[in-house]
GROMACS .gro file of C-alpha atoms in nm:
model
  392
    1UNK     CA    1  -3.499  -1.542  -3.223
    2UNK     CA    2  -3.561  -1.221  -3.333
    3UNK     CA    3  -3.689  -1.066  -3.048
    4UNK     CA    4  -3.390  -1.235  -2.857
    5UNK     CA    5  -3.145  -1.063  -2.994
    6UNK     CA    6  -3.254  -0.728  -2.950
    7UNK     CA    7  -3.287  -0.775  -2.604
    8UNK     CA    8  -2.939  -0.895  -2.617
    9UNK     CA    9  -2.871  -0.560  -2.822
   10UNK     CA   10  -3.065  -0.361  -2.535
   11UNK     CA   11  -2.779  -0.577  -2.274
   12UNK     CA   12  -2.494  -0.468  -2.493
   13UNK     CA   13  -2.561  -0.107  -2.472
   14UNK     CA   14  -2.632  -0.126  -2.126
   15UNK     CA   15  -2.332  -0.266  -2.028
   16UNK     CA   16  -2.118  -0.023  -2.293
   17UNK     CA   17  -2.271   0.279  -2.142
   18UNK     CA   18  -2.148   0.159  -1.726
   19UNK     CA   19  -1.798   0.087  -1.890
   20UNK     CA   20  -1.748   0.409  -2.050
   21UNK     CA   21  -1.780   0.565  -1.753
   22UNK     CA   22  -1.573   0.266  -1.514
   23UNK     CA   23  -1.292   0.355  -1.298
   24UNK     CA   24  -1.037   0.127  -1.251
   25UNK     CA   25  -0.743   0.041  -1.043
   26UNK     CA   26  -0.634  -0.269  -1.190
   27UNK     CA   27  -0.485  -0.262  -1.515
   28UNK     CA   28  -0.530  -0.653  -1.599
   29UNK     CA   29  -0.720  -0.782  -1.931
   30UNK     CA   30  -0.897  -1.014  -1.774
   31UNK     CA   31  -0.923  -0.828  -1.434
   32UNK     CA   32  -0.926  -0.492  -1.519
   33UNK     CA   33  -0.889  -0.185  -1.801
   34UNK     CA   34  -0.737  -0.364  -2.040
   35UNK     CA   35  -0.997  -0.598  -2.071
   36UNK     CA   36  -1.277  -0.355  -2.069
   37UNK     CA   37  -1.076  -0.196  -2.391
   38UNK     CA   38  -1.147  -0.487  -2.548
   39UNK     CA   39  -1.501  -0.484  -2.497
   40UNK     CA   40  -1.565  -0.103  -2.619
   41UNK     CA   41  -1.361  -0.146  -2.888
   42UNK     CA   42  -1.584  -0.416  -3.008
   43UNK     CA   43  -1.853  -0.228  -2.913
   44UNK     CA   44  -1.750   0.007  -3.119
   45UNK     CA   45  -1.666  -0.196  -3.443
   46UNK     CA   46  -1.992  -0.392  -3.396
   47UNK     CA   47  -2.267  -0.001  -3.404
   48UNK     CA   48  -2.001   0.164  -3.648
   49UNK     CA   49  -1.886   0.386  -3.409
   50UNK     CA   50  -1.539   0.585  -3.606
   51UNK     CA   51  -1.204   0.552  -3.441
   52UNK     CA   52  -1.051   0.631  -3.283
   53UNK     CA   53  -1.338   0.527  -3.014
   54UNK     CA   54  -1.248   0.754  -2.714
   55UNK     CA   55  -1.380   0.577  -2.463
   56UNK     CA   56  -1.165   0.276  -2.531
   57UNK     CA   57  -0.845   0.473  -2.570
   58UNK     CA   58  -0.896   0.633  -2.260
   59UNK     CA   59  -0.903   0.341  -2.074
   60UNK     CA   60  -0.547   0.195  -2.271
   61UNK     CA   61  -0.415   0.561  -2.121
   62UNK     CA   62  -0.538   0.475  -1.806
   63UNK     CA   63  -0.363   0.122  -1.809
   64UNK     CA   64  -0.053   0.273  -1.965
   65UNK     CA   65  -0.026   0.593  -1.702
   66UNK     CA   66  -0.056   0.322  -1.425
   67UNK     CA   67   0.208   0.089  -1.611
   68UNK     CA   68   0.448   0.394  -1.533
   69UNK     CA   69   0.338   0.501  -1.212
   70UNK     CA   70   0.398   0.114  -1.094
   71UNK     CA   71   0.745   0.054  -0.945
   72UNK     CA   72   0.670  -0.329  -0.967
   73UNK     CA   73   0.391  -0.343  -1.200
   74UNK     CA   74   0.229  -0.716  -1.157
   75UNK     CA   75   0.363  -0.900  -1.465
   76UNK     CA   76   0.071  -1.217  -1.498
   77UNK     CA   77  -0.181  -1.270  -1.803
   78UNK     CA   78  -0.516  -1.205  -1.588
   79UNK     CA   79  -0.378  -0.897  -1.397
   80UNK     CA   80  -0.066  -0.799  -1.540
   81UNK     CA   81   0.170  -0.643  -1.811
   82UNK     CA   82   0.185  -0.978  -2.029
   83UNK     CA   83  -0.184  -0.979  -2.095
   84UNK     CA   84  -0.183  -0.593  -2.208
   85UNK     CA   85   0.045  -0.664  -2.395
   86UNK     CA   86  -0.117  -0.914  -2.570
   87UNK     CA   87  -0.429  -0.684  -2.593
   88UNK     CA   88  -0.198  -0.429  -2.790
   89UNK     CA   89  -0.079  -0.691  -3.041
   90UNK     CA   90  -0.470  -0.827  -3.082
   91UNK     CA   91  -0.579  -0.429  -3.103
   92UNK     CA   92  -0.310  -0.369  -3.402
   93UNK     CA   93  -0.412  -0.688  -3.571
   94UNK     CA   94  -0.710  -0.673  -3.589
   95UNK     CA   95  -0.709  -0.341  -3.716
   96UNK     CA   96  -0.831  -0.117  -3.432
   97UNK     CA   97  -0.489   0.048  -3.382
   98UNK     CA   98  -0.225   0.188  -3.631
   99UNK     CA   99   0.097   0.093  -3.485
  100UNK     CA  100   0.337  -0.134  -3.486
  101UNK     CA  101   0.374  -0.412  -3.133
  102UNK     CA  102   0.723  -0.441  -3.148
  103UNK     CA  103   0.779  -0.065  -3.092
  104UNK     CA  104   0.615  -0.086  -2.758
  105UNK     CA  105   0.643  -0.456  -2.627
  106UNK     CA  106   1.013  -0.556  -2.743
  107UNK     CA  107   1.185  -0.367  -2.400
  108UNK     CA  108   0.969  -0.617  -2.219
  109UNK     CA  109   0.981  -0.931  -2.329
  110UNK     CA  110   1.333  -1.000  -2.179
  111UNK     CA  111   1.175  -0.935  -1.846
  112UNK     CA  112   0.846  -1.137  -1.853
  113UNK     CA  113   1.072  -1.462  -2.009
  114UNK     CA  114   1.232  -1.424  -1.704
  115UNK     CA  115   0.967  -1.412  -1.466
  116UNK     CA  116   0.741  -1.662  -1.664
  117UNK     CA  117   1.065  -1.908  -1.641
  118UNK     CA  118   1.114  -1.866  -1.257
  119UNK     CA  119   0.710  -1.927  -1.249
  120UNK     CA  120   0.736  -2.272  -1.390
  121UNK     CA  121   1.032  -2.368  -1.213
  122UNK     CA  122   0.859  -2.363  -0.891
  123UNK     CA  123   0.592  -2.513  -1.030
  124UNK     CA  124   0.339  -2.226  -1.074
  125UNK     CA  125   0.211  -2.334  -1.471
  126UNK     CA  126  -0.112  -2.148  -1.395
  127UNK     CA  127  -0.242  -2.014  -1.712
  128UNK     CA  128  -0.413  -1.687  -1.523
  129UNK     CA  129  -0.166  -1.605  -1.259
  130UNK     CA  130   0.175  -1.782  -1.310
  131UNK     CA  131   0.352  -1.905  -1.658
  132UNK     CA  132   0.105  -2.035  -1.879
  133UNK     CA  133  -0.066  -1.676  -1.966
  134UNK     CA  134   0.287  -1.542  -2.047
  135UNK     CA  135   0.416  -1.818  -2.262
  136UNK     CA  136   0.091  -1.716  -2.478
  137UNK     CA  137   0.159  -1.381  -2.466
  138UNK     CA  138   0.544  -1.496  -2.656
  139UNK     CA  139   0.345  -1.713  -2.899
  140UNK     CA  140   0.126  -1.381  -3.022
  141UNK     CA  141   0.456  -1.215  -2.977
  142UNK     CA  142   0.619  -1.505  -3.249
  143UNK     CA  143   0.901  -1.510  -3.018
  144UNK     CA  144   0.991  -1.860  -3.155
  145UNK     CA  145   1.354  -1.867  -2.974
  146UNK     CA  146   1.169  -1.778  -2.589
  147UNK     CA  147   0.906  -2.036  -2.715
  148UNK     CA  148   1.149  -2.322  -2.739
  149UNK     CA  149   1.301  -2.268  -2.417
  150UNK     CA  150   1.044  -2.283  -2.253
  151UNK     CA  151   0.956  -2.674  -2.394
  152UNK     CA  152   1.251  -2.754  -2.270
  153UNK     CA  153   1.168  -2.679  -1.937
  154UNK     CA  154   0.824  -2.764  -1.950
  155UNK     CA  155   0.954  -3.108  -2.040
  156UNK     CA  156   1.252  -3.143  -1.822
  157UNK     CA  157   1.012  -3.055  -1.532
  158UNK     CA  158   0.793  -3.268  -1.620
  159UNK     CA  159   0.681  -3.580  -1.414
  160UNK     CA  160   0.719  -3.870  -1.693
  161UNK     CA  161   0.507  -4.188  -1.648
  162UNK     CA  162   0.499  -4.380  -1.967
  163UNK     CA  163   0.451  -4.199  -2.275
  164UNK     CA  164   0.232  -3.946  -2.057
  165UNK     CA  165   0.338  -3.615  -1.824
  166UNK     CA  166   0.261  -3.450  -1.550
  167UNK     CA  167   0.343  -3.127  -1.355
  168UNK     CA  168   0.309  -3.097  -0.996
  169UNK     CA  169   0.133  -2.778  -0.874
  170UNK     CA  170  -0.050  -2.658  -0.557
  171UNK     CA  171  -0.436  -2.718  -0.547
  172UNK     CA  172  -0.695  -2.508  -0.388
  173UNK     CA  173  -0.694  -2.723  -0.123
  174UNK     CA  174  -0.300  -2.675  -0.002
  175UNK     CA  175  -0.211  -2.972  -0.100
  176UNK     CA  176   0.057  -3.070  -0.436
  177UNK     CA  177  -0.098  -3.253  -0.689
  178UNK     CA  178  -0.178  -3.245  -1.042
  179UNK     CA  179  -0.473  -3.010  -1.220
  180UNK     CA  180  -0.642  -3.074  -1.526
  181UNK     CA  181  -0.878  -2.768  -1.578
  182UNK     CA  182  -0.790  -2.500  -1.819
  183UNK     CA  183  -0.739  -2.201  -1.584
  184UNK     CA  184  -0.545  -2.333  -1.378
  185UNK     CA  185  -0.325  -2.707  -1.498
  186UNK     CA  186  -0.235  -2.874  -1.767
  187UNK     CA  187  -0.561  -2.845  -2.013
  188UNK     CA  188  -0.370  -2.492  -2.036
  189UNK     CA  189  -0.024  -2.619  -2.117
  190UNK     CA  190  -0.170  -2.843  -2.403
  191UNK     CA  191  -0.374  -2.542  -2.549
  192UNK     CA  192  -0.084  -2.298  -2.547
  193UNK     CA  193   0.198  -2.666  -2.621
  194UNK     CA  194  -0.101  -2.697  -2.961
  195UNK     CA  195  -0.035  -2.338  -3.062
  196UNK     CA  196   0.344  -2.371  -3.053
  197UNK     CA  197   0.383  -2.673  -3.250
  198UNK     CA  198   0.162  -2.474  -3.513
  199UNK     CA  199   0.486  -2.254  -3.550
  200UNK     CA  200   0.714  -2.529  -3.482
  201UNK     CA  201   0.537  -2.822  -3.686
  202UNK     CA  202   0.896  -3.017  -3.745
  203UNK     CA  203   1.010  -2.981  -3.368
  204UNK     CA  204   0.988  -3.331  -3.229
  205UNK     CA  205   1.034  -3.172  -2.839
  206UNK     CA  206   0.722  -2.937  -2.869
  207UNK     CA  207   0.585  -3.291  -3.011
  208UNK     CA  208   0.656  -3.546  -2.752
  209UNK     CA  209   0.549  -3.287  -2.488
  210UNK     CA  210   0.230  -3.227  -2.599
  211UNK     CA  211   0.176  -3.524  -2.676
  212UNK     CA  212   0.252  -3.663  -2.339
  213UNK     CA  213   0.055  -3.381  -2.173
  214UNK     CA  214  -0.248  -3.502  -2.381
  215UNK     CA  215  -0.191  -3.877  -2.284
  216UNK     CA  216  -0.238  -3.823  -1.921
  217UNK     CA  217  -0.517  -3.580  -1.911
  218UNK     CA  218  -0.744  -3.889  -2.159
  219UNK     CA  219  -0.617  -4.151  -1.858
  220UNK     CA  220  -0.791  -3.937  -1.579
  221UNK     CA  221  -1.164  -4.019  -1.789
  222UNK     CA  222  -1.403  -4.128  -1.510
  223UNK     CA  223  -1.775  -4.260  -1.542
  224UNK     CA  224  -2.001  -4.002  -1.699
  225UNK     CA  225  -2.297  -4.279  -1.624
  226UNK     CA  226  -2.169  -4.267  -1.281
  227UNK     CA  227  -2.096  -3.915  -1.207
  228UNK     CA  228  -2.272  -3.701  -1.472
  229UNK     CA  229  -1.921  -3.575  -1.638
  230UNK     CA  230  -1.642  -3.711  -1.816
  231UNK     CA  231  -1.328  -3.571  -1.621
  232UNK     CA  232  -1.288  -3.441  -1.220
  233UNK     CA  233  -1.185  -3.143  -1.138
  234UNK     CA  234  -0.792  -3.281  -1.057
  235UNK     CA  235  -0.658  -3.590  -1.134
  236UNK     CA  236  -0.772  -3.896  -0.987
  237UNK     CA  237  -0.432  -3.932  -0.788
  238UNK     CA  238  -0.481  -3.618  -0.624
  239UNK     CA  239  -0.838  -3.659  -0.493
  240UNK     CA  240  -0.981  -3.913  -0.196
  241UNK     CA  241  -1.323  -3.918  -0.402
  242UNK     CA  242  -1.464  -3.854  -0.724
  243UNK     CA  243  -1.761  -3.602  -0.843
  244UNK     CA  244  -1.965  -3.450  -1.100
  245UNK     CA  245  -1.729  -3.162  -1.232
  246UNK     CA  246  -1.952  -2.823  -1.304
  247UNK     CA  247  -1.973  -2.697  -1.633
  248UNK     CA  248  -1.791  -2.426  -1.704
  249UNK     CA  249  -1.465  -2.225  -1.833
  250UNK     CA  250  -1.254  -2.270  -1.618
  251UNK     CA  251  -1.273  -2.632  -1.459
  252UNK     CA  252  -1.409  -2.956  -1.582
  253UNK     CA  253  -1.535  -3.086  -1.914
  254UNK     CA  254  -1.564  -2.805  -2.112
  255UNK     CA  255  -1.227  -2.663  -2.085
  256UNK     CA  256  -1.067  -3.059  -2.110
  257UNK     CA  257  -1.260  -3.130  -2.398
  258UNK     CA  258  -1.152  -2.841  -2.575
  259UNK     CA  259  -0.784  -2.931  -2.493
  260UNK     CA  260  -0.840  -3.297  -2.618
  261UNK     CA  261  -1.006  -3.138  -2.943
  262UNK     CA  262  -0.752  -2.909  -3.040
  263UNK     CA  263  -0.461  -3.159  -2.996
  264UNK     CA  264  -0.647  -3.383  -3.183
  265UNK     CA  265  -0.648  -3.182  -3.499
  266UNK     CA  266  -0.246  -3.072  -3.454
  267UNK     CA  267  -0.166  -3.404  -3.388
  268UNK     CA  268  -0.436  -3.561  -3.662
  269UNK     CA  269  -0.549  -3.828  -3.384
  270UNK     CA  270  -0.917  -3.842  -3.505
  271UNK     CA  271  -0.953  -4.094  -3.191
  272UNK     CA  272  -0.901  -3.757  -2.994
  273UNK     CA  273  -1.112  -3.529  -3.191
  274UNK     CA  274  -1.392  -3.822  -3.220
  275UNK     CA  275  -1.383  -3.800  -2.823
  276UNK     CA  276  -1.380  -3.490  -2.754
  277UNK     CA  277  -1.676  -3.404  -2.980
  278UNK     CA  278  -1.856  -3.719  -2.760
  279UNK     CA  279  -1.747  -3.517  -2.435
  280UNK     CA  280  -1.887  -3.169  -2.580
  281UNK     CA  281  -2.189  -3.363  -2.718
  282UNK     CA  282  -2.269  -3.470  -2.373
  283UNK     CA  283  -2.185  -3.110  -2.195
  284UNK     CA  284  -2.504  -2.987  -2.467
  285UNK     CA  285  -2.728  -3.235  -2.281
  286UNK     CA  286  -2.647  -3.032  -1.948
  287UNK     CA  287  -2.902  -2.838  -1.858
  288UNK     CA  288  -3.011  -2.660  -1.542
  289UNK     CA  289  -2.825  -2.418  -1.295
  290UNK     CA  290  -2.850  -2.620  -1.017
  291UNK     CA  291  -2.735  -2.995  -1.140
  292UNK     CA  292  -2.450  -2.807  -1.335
  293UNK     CA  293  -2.329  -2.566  -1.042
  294UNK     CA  294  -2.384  -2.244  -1.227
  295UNK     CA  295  -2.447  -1.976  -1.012
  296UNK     CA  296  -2.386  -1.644  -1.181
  297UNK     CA  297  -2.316  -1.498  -1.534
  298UNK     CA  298  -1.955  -1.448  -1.565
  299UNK     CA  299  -1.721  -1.592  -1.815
  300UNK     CA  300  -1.504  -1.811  -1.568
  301UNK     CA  301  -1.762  -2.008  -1.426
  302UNK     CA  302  -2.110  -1.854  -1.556
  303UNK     CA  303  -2.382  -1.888  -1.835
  304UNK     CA  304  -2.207  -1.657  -2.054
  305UNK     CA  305  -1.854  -1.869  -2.045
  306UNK     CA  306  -2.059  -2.202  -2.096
  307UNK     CA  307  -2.245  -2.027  -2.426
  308UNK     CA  308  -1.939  -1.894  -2.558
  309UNK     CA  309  -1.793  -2.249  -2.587
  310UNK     CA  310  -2.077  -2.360  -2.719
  311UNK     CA  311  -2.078  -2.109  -2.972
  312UNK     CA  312  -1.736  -2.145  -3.050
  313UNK     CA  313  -1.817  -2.516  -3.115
  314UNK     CA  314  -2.084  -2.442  -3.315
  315UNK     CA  315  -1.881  -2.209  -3.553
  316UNK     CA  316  -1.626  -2.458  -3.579
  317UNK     CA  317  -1.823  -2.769  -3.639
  318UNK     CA  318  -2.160  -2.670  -3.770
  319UNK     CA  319  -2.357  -2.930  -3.540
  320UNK     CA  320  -2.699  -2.780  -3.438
  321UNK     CA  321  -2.640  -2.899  -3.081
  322UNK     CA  322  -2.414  -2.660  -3.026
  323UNK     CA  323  -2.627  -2.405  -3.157
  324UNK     CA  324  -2.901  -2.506  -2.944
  325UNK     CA  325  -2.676  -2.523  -2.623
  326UNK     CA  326  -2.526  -2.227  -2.699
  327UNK     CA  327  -2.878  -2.033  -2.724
  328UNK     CA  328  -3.024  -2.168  -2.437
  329UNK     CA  329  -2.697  -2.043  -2.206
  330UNK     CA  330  -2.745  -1.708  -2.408
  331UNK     CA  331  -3.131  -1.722  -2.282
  332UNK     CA  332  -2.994  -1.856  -1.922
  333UNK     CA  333  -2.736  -1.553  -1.937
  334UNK     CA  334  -3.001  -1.237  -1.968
  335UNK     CA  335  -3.192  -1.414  -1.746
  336UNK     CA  336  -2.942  -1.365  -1.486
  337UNK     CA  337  -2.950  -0.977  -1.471
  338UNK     CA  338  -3.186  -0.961  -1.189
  339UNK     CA  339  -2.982  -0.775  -0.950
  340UNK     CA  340  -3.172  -0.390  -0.908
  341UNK     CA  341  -2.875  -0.272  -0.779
  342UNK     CA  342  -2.599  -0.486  -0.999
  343UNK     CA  343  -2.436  -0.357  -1.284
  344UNK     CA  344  -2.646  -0.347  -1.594
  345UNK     CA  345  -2.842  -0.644  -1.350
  346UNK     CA  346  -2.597  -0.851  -1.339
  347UNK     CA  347  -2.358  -0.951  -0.983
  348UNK     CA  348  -2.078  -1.243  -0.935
  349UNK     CA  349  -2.053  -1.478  -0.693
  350UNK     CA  350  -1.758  -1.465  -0.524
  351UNK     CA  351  -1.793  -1.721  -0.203
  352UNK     CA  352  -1.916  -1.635   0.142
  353UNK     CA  353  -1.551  -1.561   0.213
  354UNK     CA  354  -1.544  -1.292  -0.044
  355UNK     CA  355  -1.824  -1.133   0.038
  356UNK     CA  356  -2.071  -1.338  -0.209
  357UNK     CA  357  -2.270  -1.145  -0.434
  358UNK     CA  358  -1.983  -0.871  -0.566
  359UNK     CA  359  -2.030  -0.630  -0.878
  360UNK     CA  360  -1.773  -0.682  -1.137
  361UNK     CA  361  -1.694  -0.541  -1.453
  362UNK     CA  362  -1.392  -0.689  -1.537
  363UNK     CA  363  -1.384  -1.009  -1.866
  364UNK     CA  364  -1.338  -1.255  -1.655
  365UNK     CA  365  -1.635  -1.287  -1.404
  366UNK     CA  366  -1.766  -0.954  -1.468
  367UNK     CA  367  -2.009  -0.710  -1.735
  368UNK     CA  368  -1.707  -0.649  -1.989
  369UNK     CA  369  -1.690  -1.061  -2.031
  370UNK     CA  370  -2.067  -1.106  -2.047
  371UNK     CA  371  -2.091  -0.778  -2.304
  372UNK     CA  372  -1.821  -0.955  -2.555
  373UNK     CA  373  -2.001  -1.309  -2.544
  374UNK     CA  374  -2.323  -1.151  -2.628
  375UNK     CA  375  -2.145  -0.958  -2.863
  376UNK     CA  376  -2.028  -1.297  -3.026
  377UNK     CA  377  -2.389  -1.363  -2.997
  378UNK     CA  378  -2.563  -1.098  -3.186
  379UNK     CA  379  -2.273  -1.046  -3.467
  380UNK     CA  380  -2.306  -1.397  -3.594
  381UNK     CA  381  -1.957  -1.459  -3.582
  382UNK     CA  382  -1.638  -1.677  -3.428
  383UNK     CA  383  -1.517  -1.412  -3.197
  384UNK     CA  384  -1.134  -1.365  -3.248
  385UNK     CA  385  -1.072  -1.251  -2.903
  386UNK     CA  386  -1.151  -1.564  -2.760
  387UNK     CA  387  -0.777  -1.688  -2.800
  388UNK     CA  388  -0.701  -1.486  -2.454
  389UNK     CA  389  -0.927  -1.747  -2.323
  390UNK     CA  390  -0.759  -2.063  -2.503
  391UNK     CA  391  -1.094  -2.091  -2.689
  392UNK     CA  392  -0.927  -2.036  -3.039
   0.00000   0.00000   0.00000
């Protein structure tokens, strides 16, 4: 174990020494500067580096000098202003800068309630690209009075069958229908619907949506003996034929289970948390790149993602098969720098369409992702910047 971590020690500094040098266009936390911030200032914090760490600030200069230069500056969680904005608020809480997030966010919010709004009116509830991502930036913000609205919309748009809802969306195949993963449906909605009725505990709307949004997701359970995963990638409805989901992030059983999980200890339904732990429980057993559709390294849908839930699982509930599972996707993760000319080894898979094998340094498929999960790794420690992932 030892010997493991130093070589995930030897990764870290790799990686940190690439992204203090990285040039970026995109300003995005989990596409961009923003997000490899985050990693050096944790890269910092973790060898005892002093602050201010310059090459972290530069890079929030960088972001903010492009903010200003931008006469539309893209306004979504993965690539836009919402999720540096929710970087600054995590940077002053946590201590790694003196200031004060109202001072520089509150001209903004009016804007992105707006936009986030006109997202999930035509049905965009996306948590990377469309309203999702912002409505978590307004919980961090506390912005109770935006937070509300937006339940109201959620539920008044909502497709009501029963006790359980739905919202209507475009898939990746062109068609409408109804998604269940976490980056991209309702697994999202419940994670960021579990955080608000933390603040709102008495509101009986933030309530009955979540708990409809909850309902439905548990109905789309399929045969694990029969397919090798709980839950599909969409909802039964929208899909001619069932299949083994891949693990990972950002679709499938992971991502579900951690909705289910979360709502279950809001709502106290220990029949939810019971199955959820039975869903991660049966993700440990997973192994193998090939049976599990794990091609690269990346947070989204890589080794590094898959051991940072696992991880996060472990902190939460102390069972050594999450410990286990999250070690051997740590092991599976190092193992995947192999590329001579990637960065720090490591390349993303991107589809034949996008070129396949792509270098990346962004959090969410790239170095700066992989960096903070073995980060998570090595400091023996529930990572706090998880939450712009929905994992806390």
């Amino acid at each position: 174990m030892r010997n493991f971590q130093n070589i995930c020690v030897s990764k870290i500094d790799e990686i940190a020494s690439l992204l203090v040098c990285a040039q970026k266009q995109d300003i995005g936390l989990l596409s961009g500067s923003a997000g490899i911030s985050l990693f050096l200032f944790y890269y910092a914090r973790y060898k005892n580096i002093p602050f201010p760490y310059q090459p972290a600030i530069n890079h929030l200069d960088f972001l903010f000098s492009q903010i200003e230069e931008m006469p539309k500056p893209p306004l979504s969680f993965c690539s836009g202003v919402s999720g540096v904005g929710w970087l600054l608020d995590h940077l002053c809480r946590q201590g790694f800068l003196q200031a004060e997030p109202d001072e520089m966010l509150l001209d903004i919010d009016e804007y992105l309630y707006e936009f986030a709004l006109n997202e999930l009116n035509h049905g965009r509830y996306d948590f990377l690209h469309g309203a999702m991502g912002i409505v978590l930036y307004f919980v961090r913000r506390n912005r109770k009075d935006f937070l509300y609205r937006f339940v109201q919309s959620l539920e008044n748009l909502a497709i009501w069958d029963g006790d359980c809802a739905k919202w209507q969306t475009v898939l990746s195949s062109g068609t409408e229908g109804f998604n269940i993963s976490l980056s991209h449906g309702s697994s999202a909605i419940v994670l960021v619907l579990c955080k608000i009725l933390r603040m709102m505990p008495e509101d009986d709307l933030v309530r009955k949506t979540l708990v409809g949004a909850v309902s439905y997701i548990v109905r789309q359970e399929i045969s694990v003996q029969q397919y090798g995963s709980y839950f599909p990638g969409f909802s039964i409805e929208s899909q001619s034929s069932l299949s083994k989901t891949r693990l990972a992030w950002c679709y499938g059983d992971l991502g579900i289970a951690t909705a289910i999980l979360d709502s279950g200890i809001v709502l106290h339904n220990q029949e939810w948390i019971d199955k959820s732990i039975k869903i991660f429980l049966h993700a440990a057993t997973r192994r193998g790149l090939q049976e599990n559709m794990v091609i690269d390294a990346g947070i989204c849908h890589g080794t590094a993602g898959i051991a940072l839930i696992f991880n996060r699982m472990y902190h939460n509930t102390k069972l050594p098969e999450f410990k286990n599972a999250a070690h051997y996707w740590f092991v599976e993760t190092v193992e995947m720098a192999k590329f001579s000319d990637g960065f720090a080894g490591f390349k993303t898979w991107r589809s034949v369409e996008m070129g396949g094998w792509n270098n990346s340094d962004n959090l969410l498929d790239g170095i700066a992702g992989i960096g903070l999960c073995l980060l998570s790794f090595v400091m023996h420690e529930a990572p706090a910047w998880d939450e712009c992932l929905l994992l806390s």
